[in-house]
Coordinates of C-alpha atoms in Angstrom, one line a residue:
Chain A
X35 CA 0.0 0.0 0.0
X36 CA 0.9 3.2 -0.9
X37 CA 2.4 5.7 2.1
X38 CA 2.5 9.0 2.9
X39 CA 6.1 10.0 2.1
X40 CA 6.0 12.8 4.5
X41 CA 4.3 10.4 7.4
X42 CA 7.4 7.7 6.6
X43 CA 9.9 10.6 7.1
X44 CA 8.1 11.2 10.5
X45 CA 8.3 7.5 11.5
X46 CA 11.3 7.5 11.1
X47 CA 12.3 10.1 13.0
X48 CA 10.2 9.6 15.7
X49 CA 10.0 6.0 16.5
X50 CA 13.6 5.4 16.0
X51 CA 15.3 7.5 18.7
X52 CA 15.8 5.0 21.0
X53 CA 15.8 1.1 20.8
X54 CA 17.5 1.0 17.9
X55 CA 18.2 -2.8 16.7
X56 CA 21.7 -4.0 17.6
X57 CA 21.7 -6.5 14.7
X58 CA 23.7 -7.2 11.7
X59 CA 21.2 -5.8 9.4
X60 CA 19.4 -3.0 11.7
X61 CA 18.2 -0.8 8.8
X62 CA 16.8 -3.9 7.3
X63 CA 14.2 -4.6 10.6
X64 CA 13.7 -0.8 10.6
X65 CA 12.4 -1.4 6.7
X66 CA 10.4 -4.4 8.0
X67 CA 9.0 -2.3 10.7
X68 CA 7.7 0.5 8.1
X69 CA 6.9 -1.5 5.7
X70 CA 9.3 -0.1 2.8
X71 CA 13.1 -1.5 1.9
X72 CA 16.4 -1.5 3.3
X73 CA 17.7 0.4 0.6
X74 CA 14.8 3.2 1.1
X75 CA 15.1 3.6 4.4
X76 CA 18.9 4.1 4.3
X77 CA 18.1 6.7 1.3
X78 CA 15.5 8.7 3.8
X79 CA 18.3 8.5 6.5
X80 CA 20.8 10.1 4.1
X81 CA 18.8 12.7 3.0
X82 CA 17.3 13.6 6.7
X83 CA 20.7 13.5 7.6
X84 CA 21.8 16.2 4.5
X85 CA 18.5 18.0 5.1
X86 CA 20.1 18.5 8.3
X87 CA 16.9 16.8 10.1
X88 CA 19.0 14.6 12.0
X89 CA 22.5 14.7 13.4
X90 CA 23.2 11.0 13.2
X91 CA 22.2 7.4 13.5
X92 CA 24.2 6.5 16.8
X93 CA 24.3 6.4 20.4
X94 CA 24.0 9.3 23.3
X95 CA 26.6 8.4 25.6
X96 CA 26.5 9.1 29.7
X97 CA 28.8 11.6 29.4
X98 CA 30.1 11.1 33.2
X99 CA 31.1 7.2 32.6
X100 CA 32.8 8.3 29.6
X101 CA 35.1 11.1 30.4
X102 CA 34.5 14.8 31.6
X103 CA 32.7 17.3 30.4
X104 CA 31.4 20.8 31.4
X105 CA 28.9 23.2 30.3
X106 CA 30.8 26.6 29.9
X107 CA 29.2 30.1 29.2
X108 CA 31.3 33.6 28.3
X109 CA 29.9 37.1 28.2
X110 CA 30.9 38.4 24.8
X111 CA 30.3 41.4 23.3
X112 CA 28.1 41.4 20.5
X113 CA 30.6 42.8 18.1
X114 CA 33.0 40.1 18.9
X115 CA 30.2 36.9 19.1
X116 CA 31.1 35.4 15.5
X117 CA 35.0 35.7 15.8
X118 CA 34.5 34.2 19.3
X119 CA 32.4 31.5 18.5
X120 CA 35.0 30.9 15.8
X121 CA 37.6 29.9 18.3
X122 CA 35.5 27.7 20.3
X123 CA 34.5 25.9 17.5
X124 CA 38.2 25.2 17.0
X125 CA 38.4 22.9 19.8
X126 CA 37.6 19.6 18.7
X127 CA 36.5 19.5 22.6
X128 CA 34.0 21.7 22.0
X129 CA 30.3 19.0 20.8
X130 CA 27.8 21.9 21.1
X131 CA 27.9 25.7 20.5
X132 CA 24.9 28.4 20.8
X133 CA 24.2 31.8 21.1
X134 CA 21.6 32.5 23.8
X135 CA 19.9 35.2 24.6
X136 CA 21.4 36.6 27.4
X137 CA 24.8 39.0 28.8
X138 CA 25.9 35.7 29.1
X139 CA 25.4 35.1 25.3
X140 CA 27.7 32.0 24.3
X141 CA 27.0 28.4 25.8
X142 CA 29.0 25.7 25.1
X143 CA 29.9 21.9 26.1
X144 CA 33.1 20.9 26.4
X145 CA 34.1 17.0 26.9
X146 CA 37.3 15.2 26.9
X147 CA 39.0 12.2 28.5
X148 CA 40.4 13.8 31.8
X149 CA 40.0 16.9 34.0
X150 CA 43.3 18.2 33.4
X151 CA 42.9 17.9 29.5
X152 CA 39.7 19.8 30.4
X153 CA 40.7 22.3 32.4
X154 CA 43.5 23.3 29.9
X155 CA 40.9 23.4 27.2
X156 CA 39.3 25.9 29.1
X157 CA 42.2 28.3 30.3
X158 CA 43.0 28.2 26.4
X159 CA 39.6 29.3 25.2
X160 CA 40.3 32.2 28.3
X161 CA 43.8 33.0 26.6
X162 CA 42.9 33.5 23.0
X163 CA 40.1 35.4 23.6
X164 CA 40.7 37.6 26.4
X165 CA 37.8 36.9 28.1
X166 CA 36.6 35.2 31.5
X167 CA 34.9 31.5 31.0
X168 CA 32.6 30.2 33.5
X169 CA 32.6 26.5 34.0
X170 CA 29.2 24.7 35.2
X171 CA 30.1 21.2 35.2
X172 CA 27.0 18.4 35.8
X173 CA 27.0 17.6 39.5
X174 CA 23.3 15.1 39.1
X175 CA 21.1 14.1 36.3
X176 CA 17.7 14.1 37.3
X177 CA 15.6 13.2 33.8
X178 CA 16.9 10.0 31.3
X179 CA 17.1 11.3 28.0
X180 CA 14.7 9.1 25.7
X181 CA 14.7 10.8 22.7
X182 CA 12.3 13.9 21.7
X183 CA 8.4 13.0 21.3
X184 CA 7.6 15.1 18.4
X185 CA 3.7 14.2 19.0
X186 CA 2.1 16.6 21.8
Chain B
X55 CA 36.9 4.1 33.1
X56 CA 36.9 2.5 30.0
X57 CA 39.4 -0.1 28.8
X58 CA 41.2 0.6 25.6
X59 CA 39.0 -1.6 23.5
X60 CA 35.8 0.1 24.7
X61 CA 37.4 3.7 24.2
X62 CA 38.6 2.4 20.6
X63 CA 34.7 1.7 20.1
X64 CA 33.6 5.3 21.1
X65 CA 35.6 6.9 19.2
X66 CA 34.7 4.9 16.2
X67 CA 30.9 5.7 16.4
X68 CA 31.2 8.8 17.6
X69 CA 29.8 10.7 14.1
X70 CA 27.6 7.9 14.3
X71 CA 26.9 4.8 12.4
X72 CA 27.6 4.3 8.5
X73 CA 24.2 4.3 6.2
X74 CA 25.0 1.4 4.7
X75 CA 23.5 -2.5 4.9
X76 CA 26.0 -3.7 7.6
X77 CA 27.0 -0.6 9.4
X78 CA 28.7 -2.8 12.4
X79 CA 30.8 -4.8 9.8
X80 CA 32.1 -1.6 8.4
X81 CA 32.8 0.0 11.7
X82 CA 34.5 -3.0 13.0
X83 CA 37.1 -2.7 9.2
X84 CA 37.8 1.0 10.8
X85 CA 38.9 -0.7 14.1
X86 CA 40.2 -4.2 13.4
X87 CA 37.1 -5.8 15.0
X88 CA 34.6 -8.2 13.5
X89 CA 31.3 -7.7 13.4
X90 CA 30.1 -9.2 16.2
X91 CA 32.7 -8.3 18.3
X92 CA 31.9 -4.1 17.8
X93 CA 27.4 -5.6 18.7
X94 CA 28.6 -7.3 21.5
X95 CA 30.8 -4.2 22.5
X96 CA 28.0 -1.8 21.8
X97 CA 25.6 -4.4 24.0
X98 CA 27.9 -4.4 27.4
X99 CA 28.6 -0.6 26.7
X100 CA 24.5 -0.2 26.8
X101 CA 24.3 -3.2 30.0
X102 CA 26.8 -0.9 31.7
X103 CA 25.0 2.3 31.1
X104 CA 27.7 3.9 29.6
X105 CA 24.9 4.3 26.7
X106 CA 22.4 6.3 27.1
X107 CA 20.2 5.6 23.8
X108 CA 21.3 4.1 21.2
X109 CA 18.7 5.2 17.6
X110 CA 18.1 8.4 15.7
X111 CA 19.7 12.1 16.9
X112 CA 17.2 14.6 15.9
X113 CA 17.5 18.2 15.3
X114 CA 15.1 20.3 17.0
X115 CA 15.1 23.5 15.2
X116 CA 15.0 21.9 12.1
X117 CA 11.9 19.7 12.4
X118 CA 10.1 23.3 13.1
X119 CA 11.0 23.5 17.6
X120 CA 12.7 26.8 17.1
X121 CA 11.6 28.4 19.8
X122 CA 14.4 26.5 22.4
X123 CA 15.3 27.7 25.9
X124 CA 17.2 26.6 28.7
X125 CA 15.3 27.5 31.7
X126 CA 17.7 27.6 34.9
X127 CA 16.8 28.6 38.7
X128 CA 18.8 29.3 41.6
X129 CA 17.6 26.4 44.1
X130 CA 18.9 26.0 47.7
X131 CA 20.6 22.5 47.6
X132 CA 18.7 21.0 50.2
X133 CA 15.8 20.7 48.2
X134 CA 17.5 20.5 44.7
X135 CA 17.3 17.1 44.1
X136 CA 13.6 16.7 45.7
X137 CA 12.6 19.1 42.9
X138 CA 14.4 17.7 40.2
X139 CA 12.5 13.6 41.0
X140 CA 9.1 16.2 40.5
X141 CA 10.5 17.8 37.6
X142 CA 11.8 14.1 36.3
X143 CA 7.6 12.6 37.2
X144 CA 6.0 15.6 35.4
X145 CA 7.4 14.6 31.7
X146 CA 7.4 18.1 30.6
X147 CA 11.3 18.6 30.1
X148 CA 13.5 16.0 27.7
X149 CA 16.6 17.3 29.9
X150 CA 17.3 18.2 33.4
X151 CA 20.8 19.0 35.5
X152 CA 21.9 19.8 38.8
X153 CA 25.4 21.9 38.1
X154 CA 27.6 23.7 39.5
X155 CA 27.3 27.5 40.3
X156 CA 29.9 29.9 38.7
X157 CA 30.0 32.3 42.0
X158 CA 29.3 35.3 41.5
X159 CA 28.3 35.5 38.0
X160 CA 26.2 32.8 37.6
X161 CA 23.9 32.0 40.9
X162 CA 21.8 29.5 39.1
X163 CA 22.3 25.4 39.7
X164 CA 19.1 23.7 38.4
X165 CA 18.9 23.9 34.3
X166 CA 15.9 22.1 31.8
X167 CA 15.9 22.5 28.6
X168 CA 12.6 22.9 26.8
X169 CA 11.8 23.3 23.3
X170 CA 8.6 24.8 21.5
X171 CA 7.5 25.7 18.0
X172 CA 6.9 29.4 19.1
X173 CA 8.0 31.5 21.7
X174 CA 5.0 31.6 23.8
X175 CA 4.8 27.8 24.3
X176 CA 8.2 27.8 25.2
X177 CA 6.9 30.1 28.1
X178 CA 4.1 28.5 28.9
X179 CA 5.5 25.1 29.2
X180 CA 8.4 26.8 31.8
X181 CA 5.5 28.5 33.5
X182 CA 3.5 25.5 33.7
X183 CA 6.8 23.5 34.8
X184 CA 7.7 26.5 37.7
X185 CA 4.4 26.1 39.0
X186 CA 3.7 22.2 39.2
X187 CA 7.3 21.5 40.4
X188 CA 7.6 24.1 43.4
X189 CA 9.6 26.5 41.5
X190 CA 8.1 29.7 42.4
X191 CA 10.1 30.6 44.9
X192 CA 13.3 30.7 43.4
X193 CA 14.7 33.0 41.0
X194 CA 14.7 32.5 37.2
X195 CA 15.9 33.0 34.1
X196 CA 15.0 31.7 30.6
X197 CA 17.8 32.1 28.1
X198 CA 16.5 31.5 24.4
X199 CA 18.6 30.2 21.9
X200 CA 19.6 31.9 18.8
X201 CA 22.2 31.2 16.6
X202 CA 23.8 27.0 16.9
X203 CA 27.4 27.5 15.9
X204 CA 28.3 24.2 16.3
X205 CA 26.3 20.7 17.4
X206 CA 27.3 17.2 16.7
X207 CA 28.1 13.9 19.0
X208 CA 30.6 14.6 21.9
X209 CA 34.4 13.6 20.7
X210 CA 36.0 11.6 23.8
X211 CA 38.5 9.7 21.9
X212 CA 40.5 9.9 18.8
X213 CA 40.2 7.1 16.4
X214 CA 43.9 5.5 16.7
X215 CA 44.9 7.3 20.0

């Protein structure tokens, strides 16, 4: 039967966030599930992910059993956001980056293996920029991430 | 901590998996690993709880939530973590942290995020949230995001280090 192309596009984006199959063929049992082929649903996952709908196919890691990380905020001014936001970016430490709305107007997470390798991530964003960088790192987790419910 | 062989994993998924038929058997090529040695890796990593989730990473803004905001309140910590198990049973938040102040910038501790299609709901919902978990006390602040420099899967490891 014929689908919706747009409704097969929202299936998969939606009922594939977690519980993803941990089998040799996995996009094949996602195909199975949705009733189209392998070869389709790893075309609608390329393009999602060119589209820029989705980041990847993977996992979300705990990041505290993994290695260190930190949420880290600066107060920059406007004039200097973009060149700032440049040099963050640099880091390969760096996984997210945003502009908020805010004095405190640039939010980042940092992760990497150890504290020291952290810590002189941070003092180096500090030194090329000039300015102060607060460090806010995860002291409890109180909600399991289980994906994002696009429905209600 | 992790072993070597588990860190060797991490890194290797770490953009996440290949599109292709067999993505295990070509991420075990990258890593000298057969196939069922990288499932069976990615199994104990999830029994451990190293992994979170393992599926699809979405995008918010670009599936039409623009209108995302970390919420964050200043919350004496003897009752932190009593108010993040309410904030955890109400379901209106897909994250929530207890961190660190930055004294004296920053005097705020407890941070949700919370994402909306507009602006208003995005309010609403951290209304709604303040309200039902005993938030009202404590002072407040919702910071709106604007522009995302920069998101993609945390980099731990290098691939051969």
């Amino acid at each position: 039967m014929e689908q919706d192309p747009i409704s097969l596009d929202h299936r998969l984006l939606d009922e594939f966030q977690r519980d993803f199959p941990l089998e040799e063929r996995p996009y094949l049992s996602m195909a199975k599930r949705l009733g189209i082929s392998e070869e389709e649903v790893l075309n609608r996952l390329r393009r999602l992910q060119e589209s820029g709908s989705i980041s990847r196919v993977g996992v979300v890691l705990r990041a505290r059993r993994v290695g260190v990380s930190t949420l880290a905020a600066m107060r920059v001014p406007p004039e200097r956001l973009e060149e700032v936001a440049e040099v963050v970016n640099g880091f390969q430490e760096v996984n997210h980056n945003y502009e908020r709305e805010h004095a405190f107007n640039l939010w980042f997470v940092l992760t990497a293996r150890d504290a020291a390798h952290l810590a002189g991530v941070i003092d180096a964003i500090g030194a090329r920029t000039g300015l102060a960088v607060c460090a806010m790192p995860m002291e409890e987790e109180f909600h399991i991430d289980l994906g994002f419910r696009m429905h209600g | 901590m992790l072993n070597e062989s588990e860190q060797q994993l991490i890194a290797a998924f770490q953009n996440g998996f290949p599109l292709v038929p067999r993505p295990f058997q070509a991420m075990g090529q990258t890593i000298g690993l057969e196939e069922s040695q990288v499932l069976d890796g990615l199994r104990d990593l999830q029994d451990q709880g190293i992994i979170k989730r393992v599926g699809v990473v979405v995008h918010h803004h670009e599936l039409g939530f623009s209108a995302n905001a970390m919420v964050v309140w200043d919350v004496p910590d003897a009752v932190v973590c009593e108010i993040g198990a309410r904030i955890r049973a109400c379901d209106l938040v897909s994250l929530c942290y207890l961190r660190r102040r930055c004294l004296p910038e920053w005097p705020y501790n407890l941070y949700c995020m919370i994402h909306g299609r507009e602006r208003e709901e995005t309010l609403q919902r951290a209304e709604q949230l303040t309200a039902s978990c005993g938030l009202t006390p404590y002072a407040r602040e919702v910071l709106f995001s604007r522009r995302r420099f920069k998101q993609c899967g945390a980099r731990y490891f290098q691939v051969g280090s």
